[in-house]
C-alpha cells in the first residue's frame, strides 16, 4: 500500500462544477503539498499546509491531521483547470517528499 | 518563477551510452532533487543533495549517480543508459533556511533510450 493515496485517479466534469480531490496518507507528516501539472507541462506548487485550510482564488485546500486526510477543492471549475493534481507529504524529520499517484482532472466546456 | 534550468530539454540516445542531465539554479537554495516521472508510478526520487558534495540516494537510485560540486549545479548521470531509464526527469530545489518550504520544479527533461 502506498504511503500517499489519492482519489479519484481520474475525474471528468463539466465547466462550472465543484471539484473535490482527496488525499490520504499513512505516515506522520510535518506538511502536505498540493501540486499541479498541466499536460506536457512543468509542475507547480499550489499549496503547502500543516493544519486547517488555505485558499487561493478558486482553489481551496484543507487538511485534517487527526484523520490523515486532505482535500483539494476547485469552485466554478473551468477547462483551464484540466491538469494532473498531485498530493505529496513531508515526513517528519525529512526534507524529502512522498508523492501520491496524481489525479487527472478534465473539465469539459 | 524560481530560477531553475534543466538541460537538455529533450534527448534521444542509444542503450549503453552515458548521459548527463544538468540542473542549474540561481536561487542559492540548499536542497536539490532529481525525480523521474513515469505513467503509473508518479514522481519518484532518484537522488537528492543537501549541500555541496552532500548527496543521498532516493527510492530508485540504481543505475544513476549524481554530483554537486557547487551550489548552483546538480548533475544526474546515467553511466550506461538502458531502455528502462526512458522517462521524464524533473529537477527540484528547496530553500533550507526554514522548515517545510515548498519545492520548485524545473520544466523537465524528456529522455528516450533506444
PDB file of C-alpha atoms in Angstrom:
ATOM      1  CA  UNK A   1       0.000   0.000   0.000  1.00  0.00           C
ATOM      2  CA  UNK A   2       1.339   3.418  -0.937  1.00  0.00           C
ATOM      3  CA  UNK A   3       2.016   5.859   1.849  1.00  0.00           C
ATOM      4  CA  UNK A   4       0.031   8.516  -0.029  1.00  0.00           C
ATOM      5  CA  UNK A   5      -3.208   7.594  -1.768  1.00  0.00           C
ATOM      6  CA  UNK A   6      -5.249   9.896  -3.963  1.00  0.00           C
ATOM      7  CA  UNK A   7      -8.798   9.521  -5.174  1.00  0.00           C
ATOM      8  CA  UNK A   8     -10.187   9.538  -7.696  1.00  0.00           C
ATOM      9  CA  UNK A   9      -7.427   8.663 -10.160  1.00  0.00           C
ATOM     10  CA  UNK A  10      -9.390  10.245 -12.995  1.00  0.00           C
ATOM     11  CA  UNK A  11     -12.162  12.801 -12.854  1.00  0.00           C
ATOM     12  CA  UNK A  12     -14.162  14.328 -15.689  1.00  0.00           C
ATOM     13  CA  UNK A  13     -16.608  17.141 -15.030  1.00  0.00           C
ATOM     14  CA  UNK A  14     -18.466  19.927 -16.769  1.00  0.00           C
ATOM     15  CA  UNK A  15     -17.429  23.535 -16.611  1.00  0.00           C
ATOM     16  CA  UNK A  16     -18.779  25.228 -13.524  1.00  0.00           C
ATOM     17  CA  UNK A  17     -18.930  22.132 -11.335  1.00  0.00           C
ATOM     18  CA  UNK A  18     -17.470  21.985  -7.834  1.00  0.00           C
ATOM     19  CA  UNK A  19     -14.496  19.600  -7.769  1.00  0.00           C
ATOM     20  CA  UNK A  20     -13.061  17.650  -4.861  1.00  0.00           C
ATOM     21  CA  UNK A  21      -9.862  15.604  -4.948  1.00  0.00           C
ATOM     22  CA  UNK A  22      -8.894  13.576  -1.902  1.00  0.00           C
ATOM     23  CA  UNK A  23      -5.550  12.578  -0.415  1.00  0.00           C
ATOM     24  CA  UNK A  24      -4.999  10.128   2.447  1.00  0.00           C
ATOM     25  CA  UNK A  25      -1.639   9.319   3.989  1.00  0.00           C
ATOM     26  CA  UNK A  26      -0.425   6.744   6.447  1.00  0.00           C
ATOM     27  CA  UNK A  27       2.709   8.335   7.920  1.00  0.00           C
ATOM     28  CA  UNK A  28       3.297  11.140  10.359  1.00  0.00           C
ATOM     29  CA  UNK A  29       3.878  14.350   8.474  1.00  0.00           C
ATOM     30  CA  UNK A  30       5.068  17.862   9.074  1.00  0.00           C
ATOM     31  CA  UNK A  31       3.364  19.306   5.984  1.00  0.00           C
ATOM     32  CA  UNK A  32       1.288  18.352   2.962  1.00  0.00           C
ATOM     33  CA  UNK A  33       1.667  19.787  -0.524  1.00  0.00           C
ATOM     34  CA  UNK A  34      -0.676  20.054  -3.496  1.00  0.00           C
ATOM     35  CA  UNK A  35       0.954  20.353  -6.916  1.00  0.00           C
ATOM     36  CA  UNK A  36      -0.453  20.947 -10.394  1.00  0.00           C
ATOM     37  CA  UNK A  37       0.869  19.657 -13.698  1.00  0.00           C
ATOM     38  CA  UNK A  38      -0.693  20.689 -16.998  1.00  0.00           C
ATOM     39  CA  UNK A  39      -0.416  18.274 -19.969  1.00  0.00           C
ATOM     40  CA  UNK A  40       3.133  18.288 -21.239  1.00  0.00           C
ATOM     41  CA  UNK A  41       3.987  20.940 -18.712  1.00  0.00           C
ATOM     42  CA  UNK A  42       6.002  21.558 -15.640  1.00  0.00           C
ATOM     43  CA  UNK A  43       4.991  21.071 -12.022  1.00  0.00           C
ATOM     44  CA  UNK A  44       3.755  23.972  -9.955  1.00  0.00           C
ATOM     45  CA  UNK A  45       3.331  24.100  -6.198  1.00  0.00           C
ATOM     46  CA  UNK A  46      -0.228  25.188  -5.315  1.00  0.00           C
ATOM     47  CA  UNK A  47      -0.367  24.822  -1.543  1.00  0.00           C
ATOM     48  CA  UNK A  48       1.669  23.729   1.414  1.00  0.00           C
ATOM     49  CA  UNK A  49      -0.256  23.240   4.640  1.00  0.00           C
ATOM     50  CA  UNK A  50       0.152  21.643   8.034  1.00  0.00           C
ATOM     51  CA  UNK A  51      -3.239  22.487   9.529  1.00  0.00           C
ATOM     52  CA  UNK A  52      -6.607  23.981   8.722  1.00  0.00           C
ATOM     53  CA  UNK A  53      -7.390  25.474   5.357  1.00  0.00           C
ATOM     54  CA  UNK A  54      -5.790  27.627   2.677  1.00  0.00           C
ATOM     55  CA  UNK A  55      -7.451  29.430  -0.216  1.00  0.00           C
ATOM     56  CA  UNK A  56      -6.048  30.857  -3.413  1.00  0.00           C
ATOM     57  CA  UNK A  57      -8.565  32.156  -5.921  1.00  0.00           C
ATOM     58  CA  UNK A  58     -10.951  29.320  -6.752  1.00  0.00           C
ATOM     59  CA  UNK A  59      -8.767  26.694  -5.110  1.00  0.00           C
ATOM     60  CA  UNK A  60      -9.165  25.613  -1.501  1.00  0.00           C
ATOM     61  CA  UNK A  61      -7.050  23.056   0.333  1.00  0.00           C
ATOM     62  CA  UNK A  62      -7.962  21.552   3.686  1.00  0.00           C
ATOM     63  CA  UNK A  63      -6.212  19.128   5.964  1.00  0.00           C
ATOM     64  CA  UNK A  64      -7.324  17.029   8.936  1.00  0.00           C
ATOM     65  CA  UNK A  65      -4.204  15.880  10.756  1.00  0.00           C
ATOM     66  CA  UNK A  66      -6.075  13.519  13.095  1.00  0.00           C
ATOM     67  CA  UNK A  67      -7.717  11.714  10.190  1.00  0.00           C
ATOM     68  CA  UNK A  68      -4.603  11.928   7.978  1.00  0.00           C
ATOM     69  CA  UNK A  69      -6.633  13.326   5.128  1.00  0.00           C
ATOM     70  CA  UNK A  70      -6.545  16.346   2.848  1.00  0.00           C
ATOM     71  CA  UNK A  71      -8.862  17.627   0.159  1.00  0.00           C
ATOM     72  CA  UNK A  72      -8.345  19.984  -2.743  1.00  0.00           C
ATOM     73  CA  UNK A  73     -11.470  21.796  -3.899  1.00  0.00           C
ATOM     74  CA  UNK A  74     -11.986  23.798  -7.072  1.00  0.00           C
ATOM     75  CA  UNK A  75     -15.021  26.065  -7.238  1.00  0.00           C
ATOM     76  CA  UNK A  76     -16.591  27.132 -10.552  1.00  0.00           C
ATOM     77  CA  UNK A  77     -14.290  24.806 -12.494  1.00  0.00           C
ATOM     78  CA  UNK A  78     -13.008  25.889 -15.893  1.00  0.00           C
ATOM     79  CA  UNK A  79     -11.395  23.970 -18.778  1.00  0.00           C
ATOM     80  CA  UNK A  80      -8.063  25.597 -17.922  1.00  0.00           C
ATOM     81  CA  UNK A  81      -8.187  23.706 -14.608  1.00  0.00           C
ATOM     82  CA  UNK A  82      -7.669  20.476 -16.583  1.00  0.00           C
ATOM     83  CA  UNK A  83      -4.427  19.063 -15.245  1.00  0.00           C
ATOM     84  CA  UNK A  84      -2.954  16.376 -13.036  1.00  0.00           C
ATOM     85  CA  UNK A  85      -3.143  17.270  -9.351  1.00  0.00           C
ATOM     86  CA  UNK A  86      -0.543  15.674  -7.124  1.00  0.00           C
ATOM     87  CA  UNK A  87      -0.572  15.316  -3.352  1.00  0.00           C
ATOM     88  CA  UNK A  88       2.772  14.987  -1.556  1.00  0.00           C
ATOM     89  CA  UNK A  89       3.766  14.824   2.111  1.00  0.00           C
ATOM     90  CA  UNK A  90       6.794  15.883   4.097  1.00  0.00           C
ATOM     91  CA  UNK A  91       7.662  13.123   6.529  1.00  0.00           C
ATOM     92  CA  UNK A  92       8.690  14.254   9.986  1.00  0.00           C
ATOM     93  CA  UNK A  93      12.420  14.927  10.161  1.00  0.00           C
ATOM     94  CA  UNK A  94      12.878  14.554   6.425  1.00  0.00           C
ATOM     95  CA  UNK A  95      13.437  17.016   3.631  1.00  0.00           C
ATOM     96  CA  UNK A  96      12.069  14.571   1.062  1.00  0.00           C
ATOM     97  CA  UNK A  97       8.558  14.448  -0.347  1.00  0.00           C
ATOM     98  CA  UNK A  98       6.484  11.292  -0.755  1.00  0.00           C
ATOM     99  CA  UNK A  99       4.091  11.620  -3.684  1.00  0.00           C
ATOM    100  CA  UNK A 100       0.680  10.291  -4.490  1.00  0.00           C
ATOM    101  CA  UNK A 101      -0.036   8.905  -7.935  1.00  0.00           C
ATOM    102  CA  UNK A 102      -1.896  12.010  -9.043  1.00  0.00           C
ATOM    103  CA  UNK A 103      -5.462  12.735 -10.112  1.00  0.00           C
ATOM    104  CA  UNK A 104      -6.109  13.533 -13.753  1.00  0.00           C
ATOM    105  CA  UNK A 105      -8.838  16.184 -13.955  1.00  0.00           C
ATOM    106  CA  UNK A 106     -10.616  17.020 -17.197  1.00  0.00           C
ATOM    107  CA  UNK A 107     -13.101  19.890 -17.321  1.00  0.00           C
ATOM    108  CA  UNK A 108     -15.272  19.927 -20.418  1.00  0.00           C
ATOM    109  CA  UNK A 109     -16.750  23.195 -21.712  1.00  0.00           C
TER     110      UNK A 109
ATOM    111  CA  UNK B   1       9.313  31.712 -11.365  1.00  0.00           C
ATOM    112  CA  UNK B   2      12.042  30.010  -9.395  1.00  0.00           C
ATOM    113  CA  UNK B   3      15.327  30.164 -11.300  1.00  0.00           C
ATOM    114  CA  UNK B   4      15.747  26.542 -12.329  1.00  0.00           C
ATOM    115  CA  UNK B   5      17.027  25.458 -15.703  1.00  0.00           C
ATOM    116  CA  UNK B   6      17.261  21.884 -16.873  1.00  0.00           C
ATOM    117  CA  UNK B   7      19.365  20.878 -19.850  1.00  0.00           C
ATOM    118  CA  UNK B   8      18.900  19.355 -22.259  1.00  0.00           C
ATOM    119  CA  UNK B   9      15.115  19.521 -22.510  1.00  0.00           C
ATOM    120  CA  UNK B  10      14.951  16.581 -24.860  1.00  0.00           C
ATOM    121  CA  UNK B  11      17.429  13.841 -25.623  1.00  0.00           C
ATOM    122  CA  UNK B  12      17.373  10.643 -27.634  1.00  0.00           C
ATOM    123  CA  UNK B  13      20.262   8.249 -27.256  1.00  0.00           C
ATOM    124  CA  UNK B  14      21.151   4.598 -27.566  1.00  0.00           C
ATOM    125  CA  UNK B  15      21.375   1.871 -24.977  1.00  0.00           C
ATOM    126  CA  UNK B  16      24.802   1.672 -23.371  1.00  0.00           C
ATOM    127  CA  UNK B  17      25.774   5.301 -23.872  1.00  0.00           C
ATOM    128  CA  UNK B  18      26.497   7.645 -20.964  1.00  0.00           C
ATOM    129  CA  UNK B  19      24.065  10.503 -20.401  1.00  0.00           C
ATOM    130  CA  UNK B  20      24.358  13.529 -18.142  1.00  0.00           C
ATOM    131  CA  UNK B  21      21.481  15.819 -17.266  1.00  0.00           C
ATOM    132  CA  UNK B  22      22.118  19.188 -15.716  1.00  0.00           C
ATOM    133  CA  UNK B  23      20.077  21.182 -13.257  1.00  0.00           C
ATOM    134  CA  UNK B  24      21.106  24.766 -12.686  1.00  0.00           C
ATOM    135  CA  UNK B  25      19.601  27.127 -10.097  1.00  0.00           C
ATOM    136  CA  UNK B  26      20.061  30.818  -9.434  1.00  0.00           C
ATOM    137  CA  UNK B  27      18.276  30.826  -6.049  1.00  0.00           C
ATOM    138  CA  UNK B  28      21.174  29.654  -3.887  1.00  0.00           C
ATOM    139  CA  UNK B  29      18.886  27.025  -2.350  1.00  0.00           C
ATOM    140  CA  UNK B  30      20.430  24.316  -0.234  1.00  0.00           C
ATOM    141  CA  UNK B  31      18.382  21.308  -1.352  1.00  0.00           C
ATOM    142  CA  UNK B  32      18.240  19.913  -4.878  1.00  0.00           C
ATOM    143  CA  UNK B  33      16.428  16.818  -6.090  1.00  0.00           C
ATOM    144  CA  UNK B  34      16.231  14.595  -9.150  1.00  0.00           C
ATOM    145  CA  UNK B  35      12.972  12.776  -9.878  1.00  0.00           C
ATOM    146  CA  UNK B  36      11.718  10.601 -12.651  1.00  0.00           C
ATOM    147  CA  UNK B  37       8.091  10.535 -13.712  1.00  0.00           C
ATOM    148  CA  UNK B  38       6.588   7.510 -15.401  1.00  0.00           C
ATOM    149  CA  UNK B  39       2.982   6.558 -16.184  1.00  0.00           C
ATOM    150  CA  UNK B  40       1.510   4.547 -13.342  1.00  0.00           C
ATOM    151  CA  UNK B  41       4.306   5.471 -10.921  1.00  0.00           C
ATOM    152  CA  UNK B  42       4.019   9.168 -10.393  1.00  0.00           C
ATOM    153  CA  UNK B  43       7.094  11.066  -9.261  1.00  0.00           C
ATOM    154  CA  UNK B  44       9.891   9.018  -7.728  1.00  0.00           C
ATOM    155  CA  UNK B  45      13.019  10.351  -6.080  1.00  0.00           C
ATOM    156  CA  UNK B  46      16.324   9.281  -7.649  1.00  0.00           C
ATOM    157  CA  UNK B  47      18.895  11.251  -5.624  1.00  0.00           C
ATOM    158  CA  UNK B  48      18.968  14.440  -3.675  1.00  0.00           C
ATOM    159  CA  UNK B  49      21.548  16.851  -2.333  1.00  0.00           C
ATOM    160  CA  UNK B  50      21.584  18.806   0.919  1.00  0.00           C
ATOM    161  CA  UNK B  51      24.701  20.810   0.167  1.00  0.00           C
ATOM    162  CA  UNK B  52      27.844  20.953  -1.924  1.00  0.00           C
ATOM    163  CA  UNK B  53      29.266  17.415  -2.176  1.00  0.00           C
ATOM    164  CA  UNK B  54      26.488  16.139   0.129  1.00  0.00           C
ATOM    165  CA  UNK B  55      24.163  13.739  -1.637  1.00  0.00           C
ATOM    166  CA  UNK B  56      21.964  10.803  -0.754  1.00  0.00           C
ATOM    167  CA  UNK B  57      20.010   8.108  -2.541  1.00  0.00           C
ATOM    168  CA  UNK B  58      16.310   8.103  -3.196  1.00  0.00           C
ATOM    169  CA  UNK B  59      13.973   5.201  -3.833  1.00  0.00           C
ATOM    170  CA  UNK B  60      15.082   4.495  -7.434  1.00  0.00           C
ATOM    171  CA  UNK B  61      18.805   5.274  -7.409  1.00  0.00           C
ATOM    172  CA  UNK B  62      20.130   2.123  -9.099  1.00  0.00           C
ATOM    173  CA  UNK B  63      21.826   2.962 -12.405  1.00  0.00           C
ATOM    174  CA  UNK B  64      22.168   6.661 -11.561  1.00  0.00           C
ATOM    175  CA  UNK B  65      24.867   8.789  -9.996  1.00  0.00           C
ATOM    176  CA  UNK B  66      24.906  12.468  -9.076  1.00  0.00           C
ATOM    177  CA  UNK B  67      27.386  15.182  -8.333  1.00  0.00           C
ATOM    178  CA  UNK B  68      27.169  18.628  -6.815  1.00  0.00           C
ATOM    179  CA  UNK B  69      30.476  20.463  -6.913  1.00  0.00           C
ATOM    180  CA  UNK B  70      28.889  23.901  -6.491  1.00  0.00           C
ATOM    181  CA  UNK B  71      25.660  25.184  -5.032  1.00  0.00           C
ATOM    182  CA  UNK B  72      24.035  26.060  -8.328  1.00  0.00           C
ATOM    183  CA  UNK B  73      24.562  22.828 -10.275  1.00  0.00           C
ATOM    184  CA  UNK B  74      23.293  19.305  -9.666  1.00  0.00           C
ATOM    185  CA  UNK B  75      24.215  16.731 -12.298  1.00  0.00           C
ATOM    186  CA  UNK B  76      22.489  13.404 -12.890  1.00  0.00           C
ATOM    187  CA  UNK B  77      24.487  10.763 -14.791  1.00  0.00           C
ATOM    188  CA  UNK B  78      23.364   7.537 -16.342  1.00  0.00           C
ATOM    189  CA  UNK B  79      26.666   5.693 -16.742  1.00  0.00           C
ATOM    190  CA  UNK B  80      25.285   3.196 -19.257  1.00  0.00           C
ATOM    191  CA  UNK B  81      21.750   4.059 -20.265  1.00  0.00           C
ATOM    192  CA  UNK B  82      19.106   1.336 -20.517  1.00  0.00           C
ATOM    193  CA  UNK B  83      15.668   1.419 -22.106  1.00  0.00           C
ATOM    194  CA  UNK B  84      14.095   1.242 -18.627  1.00  0.00           C
ATOM    195  CA  UNK B  85      15.541   4.678 -17.963  1.00  0.00           C
ATOM    196  CA  UNK B  86      13.398   6.237 -20.669  1.00  0.00           C
ATOM    197  CA  UNK B  87      11.404   8.756 -18.687  1.00  0.00           C
ATOM    198  CA  UNK B  88      10.754  12.391 -17.947  1.00  0.00           C
ATOM    199  CA  UNK B  89      13.246  13.724 -15.433  1.00  0.00           C
ATOM    200  CA  UNK B  90      12.497  16.650 -13.147  1.00  0.00           C
ATOM    201  CA  UNK B  91      14.856  18.630 -11.019  1.00  0.00           C
ATOM    202  CA  UNK B  92      13.559  20.478  -7.968  1.00  0.00           C
ATOM    203  CA  UNK B  93      15.031  22.881  -5.454  1.00  0.00           C
ATOM    204  CA  UNK B  94      14.100  23.788  -1.918  1.00  0.00           C
ATOM    205  CA  UNK B  95      15.177  26.561   0.395  1.00  0.00           C
ATOM    206  CA  UNK B  96      16.786  25.169   3.524  1.00  0.00           C
ATOM    207  CA  UNK B  97      16.525  28.265   5.655  1.00  0.00           C
ATOM    208  CA  UNK B  98      13.160  27.311   7.112  1.00  0.00           C
ATOM    209  CA  UNK B  99      11.369  24.090   7.749  1.00  0.00           C
ATOM    210  CA  UNK B 100       8.761  22.860   5.305  1.00  0.00           C
ATOM    211  CA  UNK B 101       9.416  25.086   2.361  1.00  0.00           C
ATOM    212  CA  UNK B 102       7.752  24.266  -0.985  1.00  0.00           C
ATOM    213  CA  UNK B 103       9.762  22.574  -3.696  1.00  0.00           C
ATOM    214  CA  UNK B 104      10.118  24.379  -7.007  1.00  0.00           C
ATOM    215  CA  UNK B 105      10.415  22.252 -10.121  1.00  0.00           C
ATOM    216  CA  UNK B 106      12.251  22.647 -13.390  1.00  0.00           C
ATOM    217  CA  UNK B 107      10.486  22.163 -16.717  1.00  0.00           C
ATOM    218  CA  UNK B 108      11.669  18.589 -17.121  1.00  0.00           C
ATOM    219  CA  UNK B 109      13.898  16.644 -19.492  1.00  0.00           C
ATOM    220  CA  UNK B 110      12.343  14.069 -21.785  1.00  0.00           C
ATOM    221  CA  UNK B 111      14.880  11.267 -22.236  1.00  0.00           C
ATOM    222  CA  UNK B 112      14.416   8.415 -24.690  1.00  0.00           C
ATOM    223  CA  UNK B 113      16.787   5.450 -24.689  1.00  0.00           C
ATOM    224  CA  UNK B 114      16.518   3.382 -27.864  1.00  0.00           C
TER     225      UNK B 114
END
